[in-house]
JSON list of C-alpha atoms in Angstrom, two decimals:
[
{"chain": "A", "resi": 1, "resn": "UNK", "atom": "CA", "xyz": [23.57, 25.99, -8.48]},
{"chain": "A", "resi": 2, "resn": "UNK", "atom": "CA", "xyz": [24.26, 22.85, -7.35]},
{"chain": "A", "resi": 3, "resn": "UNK", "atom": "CA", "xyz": [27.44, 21.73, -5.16]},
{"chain": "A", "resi": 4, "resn": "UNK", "atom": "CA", "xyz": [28.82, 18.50, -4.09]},
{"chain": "A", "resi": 5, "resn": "UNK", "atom": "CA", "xyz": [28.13, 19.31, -0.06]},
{"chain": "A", "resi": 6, "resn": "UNK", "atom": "CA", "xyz": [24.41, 19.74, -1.03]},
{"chain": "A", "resi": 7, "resn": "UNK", "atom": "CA", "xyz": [23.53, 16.99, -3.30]},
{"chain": "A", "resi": 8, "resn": "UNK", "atom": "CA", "xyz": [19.37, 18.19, -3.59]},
{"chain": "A", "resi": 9, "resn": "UNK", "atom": "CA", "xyz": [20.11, 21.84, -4.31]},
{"chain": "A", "resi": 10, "resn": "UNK", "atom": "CA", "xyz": [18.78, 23.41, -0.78]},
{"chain": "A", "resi": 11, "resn": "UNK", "atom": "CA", "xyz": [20.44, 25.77, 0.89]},
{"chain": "A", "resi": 12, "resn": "UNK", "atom": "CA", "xyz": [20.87, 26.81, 4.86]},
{"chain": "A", "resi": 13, "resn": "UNK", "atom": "CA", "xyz": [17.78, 28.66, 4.97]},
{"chain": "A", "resi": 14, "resn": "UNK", "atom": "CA", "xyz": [15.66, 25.90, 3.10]},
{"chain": "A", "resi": 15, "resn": "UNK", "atom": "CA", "xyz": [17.24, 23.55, 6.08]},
{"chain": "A", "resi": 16, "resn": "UNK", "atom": "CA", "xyz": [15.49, 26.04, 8.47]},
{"chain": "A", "resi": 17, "resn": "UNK", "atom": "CA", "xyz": [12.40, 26.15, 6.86]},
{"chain": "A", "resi": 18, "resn": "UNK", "atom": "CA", "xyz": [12.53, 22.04, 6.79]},
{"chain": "A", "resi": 19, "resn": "UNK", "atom": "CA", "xyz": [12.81, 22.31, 10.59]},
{"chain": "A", "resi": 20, "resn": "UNK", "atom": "CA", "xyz": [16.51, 20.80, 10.39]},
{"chain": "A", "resi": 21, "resn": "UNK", "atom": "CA", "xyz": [20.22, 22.41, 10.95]},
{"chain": "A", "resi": 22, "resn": "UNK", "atom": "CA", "xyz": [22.59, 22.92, 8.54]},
{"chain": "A", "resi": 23, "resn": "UNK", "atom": "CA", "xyz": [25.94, 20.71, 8.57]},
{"chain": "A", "resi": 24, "resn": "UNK", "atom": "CA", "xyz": [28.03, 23.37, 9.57]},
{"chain": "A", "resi": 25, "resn": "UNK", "atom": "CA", "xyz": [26.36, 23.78, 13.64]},
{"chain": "A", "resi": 26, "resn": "UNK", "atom": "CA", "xyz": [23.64, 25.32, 15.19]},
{"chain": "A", "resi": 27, "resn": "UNK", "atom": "CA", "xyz": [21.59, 28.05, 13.00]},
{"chain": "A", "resi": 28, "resn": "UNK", "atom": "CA", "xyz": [21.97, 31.56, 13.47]},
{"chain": "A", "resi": 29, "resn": "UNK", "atom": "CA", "xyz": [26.01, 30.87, 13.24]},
{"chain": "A", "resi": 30, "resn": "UNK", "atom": "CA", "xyz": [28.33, 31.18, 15.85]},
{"chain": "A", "resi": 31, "resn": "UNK", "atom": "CA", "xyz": [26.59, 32.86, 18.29]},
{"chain": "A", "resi": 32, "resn": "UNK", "atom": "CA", "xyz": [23.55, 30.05, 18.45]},
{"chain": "A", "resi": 33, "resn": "UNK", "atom": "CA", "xyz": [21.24, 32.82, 18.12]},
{"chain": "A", "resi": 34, "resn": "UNK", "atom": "CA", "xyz": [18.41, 31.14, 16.18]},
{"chain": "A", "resi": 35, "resn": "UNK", "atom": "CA", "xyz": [16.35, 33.56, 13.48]},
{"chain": "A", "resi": 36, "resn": "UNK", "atom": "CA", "xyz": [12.97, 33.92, 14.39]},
{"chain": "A", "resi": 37, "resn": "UNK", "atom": "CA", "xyz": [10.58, 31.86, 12.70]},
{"chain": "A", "resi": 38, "resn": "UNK", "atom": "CA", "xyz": [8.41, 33.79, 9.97]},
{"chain": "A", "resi": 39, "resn": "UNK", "atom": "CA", "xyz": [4.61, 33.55, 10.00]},
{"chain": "A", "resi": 40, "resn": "UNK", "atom": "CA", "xyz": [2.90, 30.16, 8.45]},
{"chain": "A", "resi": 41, "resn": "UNK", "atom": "CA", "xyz": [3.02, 30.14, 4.57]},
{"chain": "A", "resi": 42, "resn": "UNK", "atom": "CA", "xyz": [6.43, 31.80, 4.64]},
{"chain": "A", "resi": 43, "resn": "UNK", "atom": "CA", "xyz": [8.52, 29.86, 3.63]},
{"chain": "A", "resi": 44, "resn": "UNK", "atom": "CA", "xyz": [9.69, 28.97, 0.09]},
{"chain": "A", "resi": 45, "resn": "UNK", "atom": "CA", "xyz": [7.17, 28.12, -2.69]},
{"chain": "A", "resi": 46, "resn": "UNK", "atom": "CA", "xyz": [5.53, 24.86, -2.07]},
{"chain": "A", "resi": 47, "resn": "UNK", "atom": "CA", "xyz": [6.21, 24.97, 1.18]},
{"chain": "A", "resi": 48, "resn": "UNK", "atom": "CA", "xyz": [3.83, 25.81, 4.00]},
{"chain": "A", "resi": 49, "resn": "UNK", "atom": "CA", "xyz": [5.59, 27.11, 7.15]},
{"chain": "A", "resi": 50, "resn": "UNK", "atom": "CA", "xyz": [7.74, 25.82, 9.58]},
{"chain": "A", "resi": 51, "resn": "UNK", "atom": "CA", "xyz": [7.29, 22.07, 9.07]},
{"chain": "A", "resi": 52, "resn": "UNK", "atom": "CA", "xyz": [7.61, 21.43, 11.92]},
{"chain": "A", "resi": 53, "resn": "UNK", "atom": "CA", "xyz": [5.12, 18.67, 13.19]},
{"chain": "A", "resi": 54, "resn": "UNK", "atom": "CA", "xyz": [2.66, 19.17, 10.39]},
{"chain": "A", "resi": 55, "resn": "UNK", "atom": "CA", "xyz": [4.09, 20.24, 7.25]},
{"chain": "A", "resi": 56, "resn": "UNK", "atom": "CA", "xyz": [4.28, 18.73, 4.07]},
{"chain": "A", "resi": 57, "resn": "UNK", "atom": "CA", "xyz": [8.09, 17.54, 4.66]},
{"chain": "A", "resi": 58, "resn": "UNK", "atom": "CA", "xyz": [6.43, 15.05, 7.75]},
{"chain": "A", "resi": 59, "resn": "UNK", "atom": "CA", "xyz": [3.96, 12.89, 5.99]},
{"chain": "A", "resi": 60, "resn": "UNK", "atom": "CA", "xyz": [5.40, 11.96, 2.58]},
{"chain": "A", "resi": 61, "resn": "UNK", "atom": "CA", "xyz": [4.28, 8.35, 3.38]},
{"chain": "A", "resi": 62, "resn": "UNK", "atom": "CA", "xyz": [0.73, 9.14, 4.46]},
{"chain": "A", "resi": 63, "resn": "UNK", "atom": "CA", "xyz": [0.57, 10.89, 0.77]},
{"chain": "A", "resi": 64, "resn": "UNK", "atom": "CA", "xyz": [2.00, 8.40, -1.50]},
{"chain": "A", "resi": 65, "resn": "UNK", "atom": "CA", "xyz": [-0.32, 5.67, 0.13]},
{"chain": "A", "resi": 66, "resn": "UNK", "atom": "CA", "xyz": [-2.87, 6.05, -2.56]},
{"chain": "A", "resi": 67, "resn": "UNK", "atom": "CA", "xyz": [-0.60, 5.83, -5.34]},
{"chain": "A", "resi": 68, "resn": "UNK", "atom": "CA", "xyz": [1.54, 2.70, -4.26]},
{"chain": "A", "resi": 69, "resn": "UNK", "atom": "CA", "xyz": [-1.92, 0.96, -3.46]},
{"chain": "A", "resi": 70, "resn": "UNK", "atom": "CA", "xyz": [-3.12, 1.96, -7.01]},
{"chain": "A", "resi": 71, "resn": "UNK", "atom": "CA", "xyz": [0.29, 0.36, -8.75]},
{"chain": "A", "resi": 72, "resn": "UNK", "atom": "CA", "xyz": [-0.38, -2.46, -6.50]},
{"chain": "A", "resi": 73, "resn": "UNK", "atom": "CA", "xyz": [-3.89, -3.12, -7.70]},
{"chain": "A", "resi": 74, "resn": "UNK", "atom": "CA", "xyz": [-2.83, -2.14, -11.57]},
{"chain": "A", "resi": 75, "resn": "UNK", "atom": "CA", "xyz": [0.25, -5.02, -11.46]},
{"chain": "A", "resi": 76, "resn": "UNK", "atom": "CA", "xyz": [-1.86, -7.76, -10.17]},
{"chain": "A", "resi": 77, "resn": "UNK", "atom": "CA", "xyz": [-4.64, -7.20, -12.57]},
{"chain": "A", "resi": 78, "resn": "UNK", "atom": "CA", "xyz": [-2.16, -7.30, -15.63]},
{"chain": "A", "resi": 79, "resn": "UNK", "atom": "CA", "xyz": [-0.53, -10.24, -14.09]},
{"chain": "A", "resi": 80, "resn": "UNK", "atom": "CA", "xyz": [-4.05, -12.19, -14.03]},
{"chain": "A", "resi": 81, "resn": "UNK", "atom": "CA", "xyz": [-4.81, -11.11, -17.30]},
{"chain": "A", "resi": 82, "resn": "UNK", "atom": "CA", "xyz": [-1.22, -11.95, -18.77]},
{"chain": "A", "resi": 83, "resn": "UNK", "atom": "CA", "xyz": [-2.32, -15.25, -17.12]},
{"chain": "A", "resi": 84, "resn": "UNK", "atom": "CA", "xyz": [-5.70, -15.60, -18.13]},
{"chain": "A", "resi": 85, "resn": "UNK", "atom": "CA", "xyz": [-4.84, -14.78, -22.03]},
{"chain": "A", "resi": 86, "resn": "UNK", "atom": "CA", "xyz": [-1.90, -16.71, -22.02]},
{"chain": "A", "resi": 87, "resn": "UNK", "atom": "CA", "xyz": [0.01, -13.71, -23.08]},
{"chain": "A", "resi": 88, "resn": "UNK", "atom": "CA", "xyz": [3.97, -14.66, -23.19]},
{"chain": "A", "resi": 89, "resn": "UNK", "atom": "CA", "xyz": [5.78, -11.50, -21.73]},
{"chain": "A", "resi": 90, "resn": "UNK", "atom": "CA", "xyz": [8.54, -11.23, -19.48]},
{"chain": "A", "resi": 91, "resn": "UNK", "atom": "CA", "xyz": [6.28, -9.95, -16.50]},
{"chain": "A", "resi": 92, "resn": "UNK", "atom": "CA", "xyz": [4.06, -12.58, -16.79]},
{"chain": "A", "resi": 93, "resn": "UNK", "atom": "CA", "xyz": [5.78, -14.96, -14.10]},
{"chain": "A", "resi": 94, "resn": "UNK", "atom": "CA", "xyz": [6.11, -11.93, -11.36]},
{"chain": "A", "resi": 95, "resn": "UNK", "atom": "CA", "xyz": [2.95, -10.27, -11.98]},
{"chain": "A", "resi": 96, "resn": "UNK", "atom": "CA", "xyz": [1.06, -13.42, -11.92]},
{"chain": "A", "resi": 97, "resn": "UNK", "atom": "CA", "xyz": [3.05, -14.68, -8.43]},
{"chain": "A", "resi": 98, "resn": "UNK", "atom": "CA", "xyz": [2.49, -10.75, -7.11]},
{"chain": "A", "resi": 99, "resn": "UNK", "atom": "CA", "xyz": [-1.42, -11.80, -8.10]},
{"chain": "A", "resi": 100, "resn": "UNK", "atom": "CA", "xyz": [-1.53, -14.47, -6.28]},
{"chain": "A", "resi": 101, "resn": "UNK", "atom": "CA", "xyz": [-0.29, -13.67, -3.40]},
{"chain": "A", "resi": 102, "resn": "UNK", "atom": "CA", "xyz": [-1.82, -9.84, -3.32]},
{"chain": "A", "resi": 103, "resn": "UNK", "atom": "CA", "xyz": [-5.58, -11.04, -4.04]},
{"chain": "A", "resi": 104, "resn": "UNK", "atom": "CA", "xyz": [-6.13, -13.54, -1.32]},
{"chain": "A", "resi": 105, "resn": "UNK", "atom": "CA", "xyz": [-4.27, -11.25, 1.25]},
{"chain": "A", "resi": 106, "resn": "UNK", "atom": "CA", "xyz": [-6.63, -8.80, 0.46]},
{"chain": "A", "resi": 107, "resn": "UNK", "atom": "CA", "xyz": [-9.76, -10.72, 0.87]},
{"chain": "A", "resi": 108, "resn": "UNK", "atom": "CA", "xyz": [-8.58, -12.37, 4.38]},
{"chain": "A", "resi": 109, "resn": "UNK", "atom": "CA", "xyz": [-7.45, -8.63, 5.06]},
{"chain": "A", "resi": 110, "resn": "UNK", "atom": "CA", "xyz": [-10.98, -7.41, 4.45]},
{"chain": "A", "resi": 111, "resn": "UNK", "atom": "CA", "xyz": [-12.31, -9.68, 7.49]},
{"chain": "A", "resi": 112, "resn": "UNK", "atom": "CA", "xyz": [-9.87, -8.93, 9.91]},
{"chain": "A", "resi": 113, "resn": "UNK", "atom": "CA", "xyz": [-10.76, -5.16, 10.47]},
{"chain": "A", "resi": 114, "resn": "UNK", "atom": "CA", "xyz": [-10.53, -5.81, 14.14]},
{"chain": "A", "resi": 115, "resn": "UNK", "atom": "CA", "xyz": [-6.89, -6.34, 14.04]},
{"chain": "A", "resi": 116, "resn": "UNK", "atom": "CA", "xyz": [-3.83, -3.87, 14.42]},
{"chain": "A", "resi": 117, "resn": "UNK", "atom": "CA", "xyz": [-2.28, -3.31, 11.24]},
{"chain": "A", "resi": 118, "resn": "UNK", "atom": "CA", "xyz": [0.64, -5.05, 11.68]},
{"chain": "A", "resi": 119, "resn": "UNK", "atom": "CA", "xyz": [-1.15, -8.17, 12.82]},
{"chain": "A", "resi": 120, "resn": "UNK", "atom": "CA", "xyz": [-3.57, -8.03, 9.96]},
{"chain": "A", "resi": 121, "resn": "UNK", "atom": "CA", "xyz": [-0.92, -8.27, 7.51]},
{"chain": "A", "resi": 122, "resn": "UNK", "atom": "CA", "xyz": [1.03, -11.10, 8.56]},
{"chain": "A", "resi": 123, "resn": "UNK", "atom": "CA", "xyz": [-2.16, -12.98, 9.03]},
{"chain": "A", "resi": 124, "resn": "UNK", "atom": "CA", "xyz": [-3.21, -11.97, 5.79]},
{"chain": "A", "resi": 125, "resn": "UNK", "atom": "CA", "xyz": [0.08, -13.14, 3.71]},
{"chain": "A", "resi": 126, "resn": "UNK", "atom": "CA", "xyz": [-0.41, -16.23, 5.51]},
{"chain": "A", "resi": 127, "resn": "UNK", "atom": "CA", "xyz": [-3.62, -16.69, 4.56]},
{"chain": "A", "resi": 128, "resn": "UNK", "atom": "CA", "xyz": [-2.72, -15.62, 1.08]},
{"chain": "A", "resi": 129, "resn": "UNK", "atom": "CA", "xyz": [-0.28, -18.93, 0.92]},
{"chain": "A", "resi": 130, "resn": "UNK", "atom": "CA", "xyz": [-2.76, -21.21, 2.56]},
{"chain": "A", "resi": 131, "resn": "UNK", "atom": "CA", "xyz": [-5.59, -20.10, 0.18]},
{"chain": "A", "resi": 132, "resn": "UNK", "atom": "CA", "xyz": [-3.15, -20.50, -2.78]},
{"chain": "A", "resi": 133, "resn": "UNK", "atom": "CA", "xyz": [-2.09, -24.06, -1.18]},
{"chain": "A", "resi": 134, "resn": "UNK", "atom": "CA", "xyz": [-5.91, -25.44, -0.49]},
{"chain": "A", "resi": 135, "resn": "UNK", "atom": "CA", "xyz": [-6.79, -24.27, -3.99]},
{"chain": "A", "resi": 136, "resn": "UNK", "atom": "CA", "xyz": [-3.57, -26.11, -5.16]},
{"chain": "A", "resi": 137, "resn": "UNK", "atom": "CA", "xyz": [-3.69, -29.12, -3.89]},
{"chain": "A", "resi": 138, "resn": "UNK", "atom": "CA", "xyz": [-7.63, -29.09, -4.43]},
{"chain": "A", "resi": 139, "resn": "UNK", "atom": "CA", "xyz": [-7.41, -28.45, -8.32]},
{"chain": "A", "resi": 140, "resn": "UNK", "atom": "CA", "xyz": [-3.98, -31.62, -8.20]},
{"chain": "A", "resi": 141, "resn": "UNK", "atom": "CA", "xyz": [-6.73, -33.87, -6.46]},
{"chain": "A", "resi": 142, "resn": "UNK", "atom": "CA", "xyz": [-9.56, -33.46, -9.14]},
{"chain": "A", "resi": 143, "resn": "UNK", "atom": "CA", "xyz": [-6.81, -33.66, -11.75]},
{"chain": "A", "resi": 144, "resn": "UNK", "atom": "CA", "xyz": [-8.07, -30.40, -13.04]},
{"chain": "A", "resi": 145, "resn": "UNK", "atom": "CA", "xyz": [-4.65, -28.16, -12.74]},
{"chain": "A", "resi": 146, "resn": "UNK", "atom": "CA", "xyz": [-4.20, -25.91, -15.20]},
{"chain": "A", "resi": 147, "resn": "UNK", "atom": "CA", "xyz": [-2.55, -22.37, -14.37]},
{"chain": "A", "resi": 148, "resn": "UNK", "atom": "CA", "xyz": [-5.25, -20.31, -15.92]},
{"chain": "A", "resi": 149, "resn": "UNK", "atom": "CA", "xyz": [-7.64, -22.39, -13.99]},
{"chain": "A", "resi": 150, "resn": "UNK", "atom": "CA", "xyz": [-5.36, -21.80, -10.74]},
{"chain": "A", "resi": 151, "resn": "UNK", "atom": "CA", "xyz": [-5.37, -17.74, -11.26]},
{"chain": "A", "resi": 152, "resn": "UNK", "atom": "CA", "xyz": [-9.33, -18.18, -11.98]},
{"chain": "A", "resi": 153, "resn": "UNK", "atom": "CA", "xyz": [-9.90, -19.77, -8.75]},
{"chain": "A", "resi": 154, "resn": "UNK", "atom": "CA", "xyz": [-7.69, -17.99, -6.92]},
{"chain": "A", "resi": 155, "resn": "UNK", "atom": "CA", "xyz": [-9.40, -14.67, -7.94]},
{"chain": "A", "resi": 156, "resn": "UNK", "atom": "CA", "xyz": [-12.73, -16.68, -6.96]},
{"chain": "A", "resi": 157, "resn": "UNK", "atom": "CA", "xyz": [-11.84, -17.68, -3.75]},
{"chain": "A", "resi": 158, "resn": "UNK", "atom": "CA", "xyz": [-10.57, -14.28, -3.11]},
{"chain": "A", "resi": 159, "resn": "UNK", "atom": "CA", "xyz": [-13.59, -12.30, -4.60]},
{"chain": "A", "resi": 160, "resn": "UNK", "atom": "CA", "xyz": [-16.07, -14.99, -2.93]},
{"chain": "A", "resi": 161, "resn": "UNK", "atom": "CA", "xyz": [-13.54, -13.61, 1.04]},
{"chain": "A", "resi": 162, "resn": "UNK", "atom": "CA", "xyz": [-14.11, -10.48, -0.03]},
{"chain": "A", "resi": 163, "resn": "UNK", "atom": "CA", "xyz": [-17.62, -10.34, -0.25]},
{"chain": "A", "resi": 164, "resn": "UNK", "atom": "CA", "xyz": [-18.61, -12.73, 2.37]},
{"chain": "A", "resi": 165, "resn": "UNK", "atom": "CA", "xyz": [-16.28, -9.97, 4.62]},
{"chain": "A", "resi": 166, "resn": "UNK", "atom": "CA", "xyz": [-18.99, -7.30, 2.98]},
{"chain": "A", "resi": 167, "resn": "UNK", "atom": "CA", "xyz": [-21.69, -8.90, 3.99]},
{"chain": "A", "resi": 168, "resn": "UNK", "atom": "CA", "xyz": [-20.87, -9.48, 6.98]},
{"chain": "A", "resi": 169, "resn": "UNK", "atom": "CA", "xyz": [-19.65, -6.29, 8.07]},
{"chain": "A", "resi": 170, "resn": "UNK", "atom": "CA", "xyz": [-22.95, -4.97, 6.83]},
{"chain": "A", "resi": 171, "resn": "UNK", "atom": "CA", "xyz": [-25.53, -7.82, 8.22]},
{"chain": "A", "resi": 172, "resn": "UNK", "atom": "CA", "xyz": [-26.34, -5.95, 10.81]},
{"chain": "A", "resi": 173, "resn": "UNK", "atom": "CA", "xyz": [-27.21, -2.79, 9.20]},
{"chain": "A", "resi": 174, "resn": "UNK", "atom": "CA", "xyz": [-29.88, -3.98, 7.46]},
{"chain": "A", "resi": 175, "resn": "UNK", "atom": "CA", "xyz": [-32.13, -5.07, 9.94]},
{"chain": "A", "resi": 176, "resn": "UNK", "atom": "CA", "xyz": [-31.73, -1.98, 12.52]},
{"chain": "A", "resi": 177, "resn": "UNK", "atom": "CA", "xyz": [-32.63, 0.00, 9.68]},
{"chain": "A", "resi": 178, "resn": "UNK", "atom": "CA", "xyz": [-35.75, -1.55, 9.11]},
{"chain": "A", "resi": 179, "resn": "UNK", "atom": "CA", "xyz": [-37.40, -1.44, 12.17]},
{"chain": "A", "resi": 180, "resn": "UNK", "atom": "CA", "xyz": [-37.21, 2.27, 12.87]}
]
């Protein structure tokens, strides 16, 4: 049963297994005499172990990666098509801005492998504006603007980064393989 001191429903010896202390001092109770660990795999049910340094408590980050990258992908796409089929909906406006501002970072992201992470993304969203703004100001120019003609060549211009990143990455595959 639940209680107010422990919100999530574990108890002291869940703490343990979670490589933490309970609230109320050291484990093992007064005397600070900590209980031996048990062998791996012995603690509760979907649990493995200790967790300490490795279990399944220390990467929940590392795990939900794919899933937050796959919700990424699935909003932008329904924001271009919400854009592309003039569909009125609510989410148009923020799936269509998260669109155009997701698909160009990812196609400057795809050449800049060399980079830290951190560096890669900030010079990524800022290549995401700039190829937003050039394709802007280029469509104002030609006195062609229309916004499902700015989503199209946005998602042009970013396809067209992505695969030039491709190829590139893979030019010199090709001809090494050849020769042998």
């Amino acid at each position: 049963m639940q209680s107010f001191s422990d919100p999530i429903g574990l108890d002291d010896s869940d703490l343990r297994t979670a490589g933490q202390e309970p609230p109320d001092g050291p484990p093992g109770g007064p005397s600070g005499a900590k209980p031996p660990d048990g062998p791996p795999g012995s603690g509760p049910p979907g649990r493995s172990g200790a967790g300490r340094g490795g279990g399944p408590l220390s990467r929940p980050a590392a795990d939900s990666l794919p899933v937050v990258a796959g919700a990424a992908a699935a909003m932008a796409g329904a924001g271009a098509a919400l854009a592309l089929l003039d569909i009125g909906s609510p989410l148009r406006a923020p799936f269509t801005l998260f669109f155009l501002i997701v698909a160009p970072a990812c196609g400057v992201a795809a050449a800049l492998r060399g980079l830290d992470p951190l560096s890669r993304a900030v010079v990524a969203a800022g290549g995401a504006v700039a190829v937003d703004l050039l394709t802007a100001q280029t469509m104002l120019a030609l006195h062609s603007w229309t916004v499902r003609g700015g989503v199209a060549a946005v998602a042009a211009v970013s396809l067209l980064l992505f695969l030039l990143a491709h190829a590139w990455r893979h030019r010199g595959r090709g001809t090494s393989d050849r020769t042998t």
